[in-house]
mmCIF file of C-alpha atoms and ligand atoms in Angstrom:
data_model
loop_
_atom_site.group_PDB
_atom_site.id
_atom_site.type_symbol
_atom_site.label_atom_id
_atom_site.label_comp_id
_atom_site.label_asym_id
_atom_site.label_seq_id
_atom_site.Cartn_x
_atom_site.Cartn_y
_atom_site.Cartn_z
ATOM 1 C CA MET A 1 -0.033 -0.096 0.279
ATOM 2 C CA THR A 2 1.471 3.377 -1.102
ATOM 3 C CA GLU A 3 0.517 6.694 0.300
ATOM 4 C CA ARG A 4 0.616 9.543 -1.855
ATOM 5 C CA ARG A 5 0.386 12.863 -1.202
ATOM 6 C CA CYS A 6 -0.260 15.497 -3.886
ATOM 7 C CA GLY A 7 -1.636 18.484 -1.551
ATOM 8 C CA LYS A 8 -5.155 18.689 -3.781
ATOM 9 C CA VAL A 9 -8.518 17.064 -1.674
ATOM 10 C CA TYR A 10 -8.715 13.020 -2.630
ATOM 11 C CA VAL A 11 -10.481 10.200 -1.508
ATOM 12 C CA GLN A 12 -8.374 7.594 -2.017
ATOM 13 C CA SER A 13 -10.459 4.189 -1.602
ATOM 14 C CA ASP A 14 -7.206 1.651 -1.142
ATOM 15 C CA ASP A 15 -5.505 3.993 2.045
ATOM 16 C CA ASP A 16 -7.898 2.647 5.120
ATOM 17 C CA ARG A 17 -6.015 6.030 6.538
ATOM 18 C CA VAL A 18 -7.891 8.912 4.768
ATOM 19 C CA GLY A 19 -10.601 6.639 4.386
ATOM 20 C CA SER A 20 -11.012 6.123 7.923
ATOM 21 C CA ALA A 21 -10.003 9.160 9.737
ATOM 22 C CA ARG A 22 -11.363 11.511 10.537
ATOM 23 C CA CYS A 23 -10.486 15.481 11.778
ATOM 24 C CA ARG A 24 -10.985 17.240 14.649
ATOM 25 C CA CYS A 25 -14.281 18.415 14.315
ATOM 26 C CA GLY A 26 -15.299 14.861 13.744
ATOM 27 C CA ASP A 27 -15.890 15.075 9.692
ATOM 28 C CA PRO A 28 -14.420 12.634 7.647
ATOM 29 C CA ALA A 29 -10.929 14.089 6.456
ATOM 30 C CA VAL A 30 -10.205 14.578 2.819
ATOM 31 C CA GLY A 31 -6.331 14.639 3.466
ATOM 32 C CA GLU A 32 -3.404 14.950 5.957
ATOM 33 C CA CYS A 33 -1.688 18.506 6.906
ATOM 34 C CA THR A 34 1.362 18.971 5.194
ATOM 35 C CA GLU A 35 2.307 21.269 8.398
ATOM 36 C CA CYS A 36 1.291 18.764 11.268
ATOM 37 C CA SER A 37 0.199 15.655 9.869
ATOM 38 C CA ARG A 38 -2.840 15.753 11.175
ATOM 39 C CA MET A 39 -6.131 14.071 9.313
ATOM 40 C CA VAL A 40 -8.470 17.014 8.185
ATOM 41 C CA CYS A 41 -11.681 18.047 6.313
ATOM 42 C CA ALA A 42 -12.702 20.444 4.259
ATOM 43 C CA ASP A 43 -13.767 23.149 6.181
ATOM 44 C CA HIS A 44 -10.220 23.018 8.621
ATOM 45 C CA SER A 45 -8.292 23.325 5.585
ATOM 46 C CA ASP A 46 -6.989 24.576 3.021
ATOM 47 C CA LEU A 47 -4.687 24.703 -0.108
ATOM 48 C CA TRP A 48 -1.255 26.814 0.592
ATOM 49 C CA GLN A 49 0.586 26.914 -2.668
ATOM 50 C CA GLY A 50 -0.556 23.869 -3.733
ATOM 51 C CA TRP A 51 -0.179 22.046 -0.209
ATOM 52 C CA ARG A 52 -2.986 21.253 2.315
ATOM 53 C CA VAL A 53 -2.720 22.373 5.549
ATOM 54 C CA CYS A 54 -5.172 22.847 8.156
ATOM 55 C CA ASP A 55 -6.407 25.622 9.619
ATOM 56 C CA ARG A 56 -4.462 26.450 12.545
ATOM 57 C CA ASP A 57 -0.682 26.117 10.250
ATOM 58 C CA LEU A 58 -2.538 28.106 7.531
ATOM 59 C CA ALA A 59 -3.020 31.172 10.461
ATOM 60 C CA ILE A 60 0.527 30.490 11.199
ATOM 61 C CA ALA A 61 1.747 30.562 7.724
ATOM 62 C CA ARG A 62 -0.402 33.778 6.993
ATOM 63 C CA VAL A 63 0.813 35.771 10.148
ATOM 64 C CA ARG A 64 4.491 34.940 9.113
ATOM 65 C CA ALA A 65 4.153 35.421 5.573
ATOM 66 C CA ARG A 66 2.381 39.085 6.652
ATOM 67 C CA SER A 67 5.587 39.733 9.522
ATOM 68 C CA ALA A 68 8.189 38.953 6.502
ATOM 69 C CA ALA A 69 6.090 41.471 4.084
ATOM 70 C CA ALA A 70 6.227 44.612 7.173
ATOM 71 C CA ALA A 71 9.669 43.617 7.784
ATOM 72 C CA GLU A 72 10.880 44.030 4.022
ATOM 73 C CA GLU A 73 8.664 47.073 3.611
ATOM 74 C CA ARG A 74 10.596 48.612 6.832
ATOM 75 C CA ARG A 75 14.131 47.647 5.159
ATOM 76 C CA ARG A 76 12.590 49.828 2.126
ATOM 77 C CA GLU A 77 11.430 52.687 3.940
ATOM 78 C CA GLU A 78 14.537 52.922 6.258
ATOM 79 C CA GLU A 79 17.301 52.371 3.083
ATOM 80 C CA ALA A 80 15.029 55.717 1.204
ATOM 81 C CA ALA A 81 15.185 57.194 4.500
ATOM 82 C CA ALA A 82 18.995 57.288 4.231
ATOM 83 C CA ALA A 83 19.069 58.198 0.747
ATOM 84 C CA GLU A 84 17.049 61.084 1.580
ATOM 85 C CA ALA A 85 19.548 61.880 4.116
ATOM 86 C CA GLU A 86 22.926 61.380 2.114
ATOM 87 C CA ARG A 87 20.770 63.908 -0.531
ATOM 88 C CA LEU A 88 19.886 66.328 2.183
ATOM 89 C CA ARG A 89 23.638 66.147 3.944
ATOM 90 C CA GLN A 90 24.888 66.751 0.398
ATOM 91 C CA ARG A 91 22.451 69.827 -0.480
ATOM 92 C CA THR A 92 23.768 71.527 3.016
ATOM 93 C CA THR A 93 27.292 70.477 3.302
ATOM 94 C CA LEU A 94 29.636 72.692 1.541
ATOM 95 C CA LEU A 95 33.476 71.619 0.529
ATOM 96 C CA GLU A 96 36.470 73.629 2.037
ATOM 97 C CA LEU A 97 37.634 75.085 -1.768
ATOM 98 C CA ALA A 98 40.042 77.916 -2.465
ATOM 99 C CA ASP A 99 38.975 80.302 -4.606
ATOM 100 C CA GLU A 100 40.705 79.518 -7.860
ATOM 101 C CA ASP A 101 39.095 75.740 -6.718
ATOM 102 C CA ALA A 102 35.979 77.130 -7.087
ATOM 103 C CA VAL A 103 36.876 78.771 -9.994
ATOM 104 C CA TRP A 104 37.861 76.090 -11.422
ATOM 105 C CA ILE A 105 34.798 74.137 -10.672
ATOM 106 C CA LEU A 106 32.313 76.657 -12.311
ATOM 107 C CA TYR A 107 34.927 77.505 -15.618
ATOM 108 C CA ALA A 108 36.714 74.180 -16.882
ATOM 109 C CA ARG A 109 34.063 72.304 -18.306
ATOM 110 C CA ASP A 110 36.172 68.746 -19.246
ATOM 111 C CA GLN A 111 33.873 67.014 -16.125
ATOM 112 C CA LYS A 112 30.723 66.918 -14.215
ATOM 113 C CA ARG A 113 30.578 68.531 -10.967
ATOM 114 C CA THR A 114 28.187 67.365 -8.300
ATOM 115 C CA GLN A 115 25.295 70.189 -7.389
ATOM 116 C CA GLN A 116 27.551 70.248 -3.739
ATOM 117 C CA GLU A 117 30.844 70.883 -5.847
ATOM 118 C CA ILE A 118 28.805 73.713 -7.672
ATOM 119 C CA ARG A 119 26.904 74.915 -5.157
ATOM 120 C CA SER A 120 29.655 75.117 -2.851
ATOM 121 C CA ALA A 121 31.899 76.750 -5.103
ATOM 122 C CA VAL A 122 29.411 79.273 -5.801
ATOM 123 C CA HIS A 123 29.446 80.174 -1.742
ATOM 124 C CA VAL A 124 32.949 80.746 -1.740
ATOM 125 C CA LEU A 125 32.991 83.146 -4.764
ATOM 126 C CA ARG A 126 29.643 84.933 -3.190
ATOM 127 C CA GLY A 127 31.873 86.045 -0.496
ATOM 128 C CA LEU A 128 34.718 87.561 -2.546
ATOM 129 C CA THR A 129 34.336 91.354 -3.454
ATOM 130 C CA ALA A 130 34.330 91.994 -7.184
ATOM 131 C CA ALA A 131 37.897 92.850 -7.532
ATOM 132 C CA GLU A 132 38.892 89.783 -5.625
ATOM 133 C CA PHE A 133 36.630 87.945 -8.294
ATOM 134 C CA THR A 134 38.478 89.117 -10.925
ATOM 135 C CA ASP A 135 41.884 88.413 -10.031
ATOM 136 C CA VAL A 136 41.149 84.927 -9.071
ATOM 137 C CA CYS A 137 39.673 84.954 -12.576
ATOM 138 C CA LEU A 138 43.318 86.289 -14.153
ATOM 139 C CA TYR A 139 45.233 83.401 -11.634
ATOM 140 C CA LEU A 140 43.103 80.821 -13.100
ATOM 141 C CA LEU A 141 42.071 81.281 -16.369
ATOM 142 C CA PRO A 142 44.940 81.079 -18.490
ATOM 143 C CA TYR A 143 45.367 77.500 -16.737
ATOM 144 C CA ALA A 144 41.682 76.617 -18.161
ATOM 145 C CA ARG A 145 42.296 77.919 -21.803
ATOM 146 C CA ASP A 146 44.595 80.307 -24.056
ATOM 147 C CA PRO A 147 43.629 83.817 -24.049
ATOM 148 C CA GLN A 148 41.344 84.629 -27.089
ATOM 149 C CA LYS A 149 40.495 87.448 -29.009
ATOM 150 C CA GLN A 150 37.743 89.345 -29.786
ATOM 151 C CA ARG A 151 37.365 92.765 -31.325
ATOM 152 C CA THR A 152 35.200 95.934 -29.901
ATOM 153 C CA GLY A 153 35.169 98.427 -32.891
ATOM 154 C CA ILE A 154 38.508 98.777 -34.351
ATOM 155 C CA THR A 155 40.285 97.542 -31.000
ATOM 156 C CA SER A 156 41.062 93.519 -30.282
ATOM 157 C CA LEU A 157 40.444 92.277 -26.916
ATOM 158 C CA SER A 158 42.517 89.585 -25.620
ATOM 159 C CA GLY A 159 40.909 87.768 -22.802
ATOM 160 C CA TRP A 160 38.755 85.054 -21.831
ATOM 161 C CA LEU A 161 34.846 84.219 -22.922
ATOM 162 C CA LEU A 162 32.378 83.808 -19.680
ATOM 163 C CA THR A 163 29.285 81.870 -22.628
ATOM 164 C CA GLY A 164 27.053 79.312 -23.119
ATOM 165 C CA SER A 165 24.201 78.299 -24.144
ATOM 166 C CA GLY A 166 22.846 78.308 -20.541
ATOM 167 C CA TYR A 167 23.517 81.544 -20.103
ATOM 168 C CA HIS A 168 20.444 83.732 -20.229
ATOM 169 C CA GLY A 169 21.225 86.388 -22.865
ATOM 170 C CA ARG A 170 24.247 87.677 -21.747
ATOM 171 C CA SER A 171 28.572 86.844 -21.939
ATOM 172 C CA TRP A 172 30.928 88.676 -20.524
ATOM 173 C CA PHE A 173 34.499 88.696 -21.431
ATOM 174 C CA LEU A 174 37.267 89.346 -19.560
ATOM 175 C CA THR A 175 40.386 91.154 -20.710
ATOM 176 C CA ARG A 176 44.130 90.215 -19.488
ATOM 177 C CA LYS A 177 44.348 93.500 -18.069
ATOM 178 C CA GLY A 178 41.094 92.621 -16.023
ATOM 179 C CA GLU A 179 38.846 95.034 -17.407
ATOM 180 C CA TRP A 180 35.004 93.625 -17.584
ATOM 181 C CA HIS A 181 33.203 93.595 -21.182
ATOM 182 C CA ARG A 182 29.605 92.384 -21.520
ATOM 183 C CA SER A 183 27.659 91.425 -24.462
ATOM 184 C CA ALA A 184 24.013 90.879 -25.279
ATOM 185 C CA THR A 185 24.741 87.733 -27.508
ATOM 186 C CA ALA A 186 25.670 84.325 -25.343
ATOM 187 C CA GLY A 187 26.150 80.882 -26.267
ATOM 188 C CA THR A 188 28.838 81.904 -29.469
ATOM 189 C CA GLU A 189 32.393 81.823 -29.661
ATOM 190 C CA GLN A 190 32.067 85.149 -32.317
ATOM 191 C CA GLY A 191 29.258 88.063 -32.924
ATOM 192 C CA HIS A 192 29.662 89.915 -29.946
ATOM 193 C CA THR A 193 29.087 93.274 -29.229
ATOM 194 C CA TRP A 194 31.216 94.185 -26.096
ATOM 195 C CA LYS A 195 30.575 97.003 -24.051
ATOM 196 C CA LYS A 196 33.000 97.509 -20.837
ATOM 197 C CA VAL A 197 31.083 97.404 -17.821
ATOM 198 C CA ARG A 198 32.271 98.667 -14.344
ATOM 199 C CA PHE A 199 32.467 95.346 -13.000
ATOM 200 C CA ASP A 200 30.596 95.922 -9.214
ATOM 201 C CA ASP A 201 28.511 93.553 -6.491
ATOM 202 C CA VAL A 202 25.941 93.061 -8.922
ATOM 203 C CA GLU A 203 27.768 92.343 -12.145
ATOM 204 C CA LYS A 204 30.076 89.990 -10.409
ATOM 205 C CA ARG A 205 27.029 87.791 -9.070
ATOM 206 C CA ALA A 206 25.492 87.750 -12.342
ATOM 207 C CA VAL A 207 28.757 86.136 -13.814
ATOM 208 C CA ILE A 208 28.728 83.265 -10.655
ATOM 209 C CA ASP A 209 25.203 82.450 -11.783
ATOM 210 C CA GLU A 210 25.263 82.270 -15.293
ATOM 211 C CA MET A 211 28.616 80.020 -14.965
ATOM 212 C CA SER A 212 27.076 77.903 -12.055
ATOM 213 C CA TRP A 213 23.722 77.317 -14.158
ATOM 214 C CA GLN A 214 25.903 76.674 -17.218
ATOM 215 C CA GLN A 215 27.824 73.972 -15.340
ATOM 216 C CA SER A 216 24.119 72.587 -13.442
ATOM 217 C CA ILE A 217 23.192 72.296 -16.885
ATOM 218 C CA ASP A 218 26.902 71.019 -18.174
ATOM 219 C CA SER A 219 26.532 68.335 -15.390
ATOM 220 C CA GLY A 220 23.123 66.946 -16.061
ATOM 221 C CA ILE A 221 21.717 68.582 -12.610
ATOM 222 C CA VAL A 222 19.364 70.675 -13.594
HETATM 223 ZN ZN1 ZN B 301 -1.629 21.332 10.487
HETATM 224 ZN ZN1 ZN B 302 -13.313 19.655 10.813
#
């Protein structure tokens, strides 16, 4: 005599155990619980992932599944909270940067910057006076790029162009002598009509804003 267990409701005529066995309620059993091996009727058992399980073990299995799902949900929430805390830390913590490093981060576009680097650079440069900002640009820009020529009337200017597709309809040209010129054209190397500007705090802030905006675009942050 062989005993087969498929977990389904079955009546096996050649198996006395099932044939004569009764559930705890007194009804004829339809099978055996795969967990506790007690004989169970259809009312006091069910199929759990294809296996016949008594009502008591079924309740335990459901509680376990629920607590496993709850633990998994807690773990996901904790991970998300940790990631958010790291994002916040990066947003609010500023890097210690030398003035020239700050200019380099905003001017040189050979590599992507993080939002933290850009924010830190802006913070450092906003703390400089207009004259200090000009000095650090004159110190650093030659390392980033050879000076180039721009025409203004009959005069030829030599210096560095600050422009980009993200500059809001304006560009600057800083000459080697430290004079600032502004143009109402942005994003091109040529075709500028330069007008010399008095480089004050407002002008300095505008330059920093455009540099950081352009760097954010190039770095894929905005
Ligand atoms: Zn059971
Ligand atoms: Zn029963």
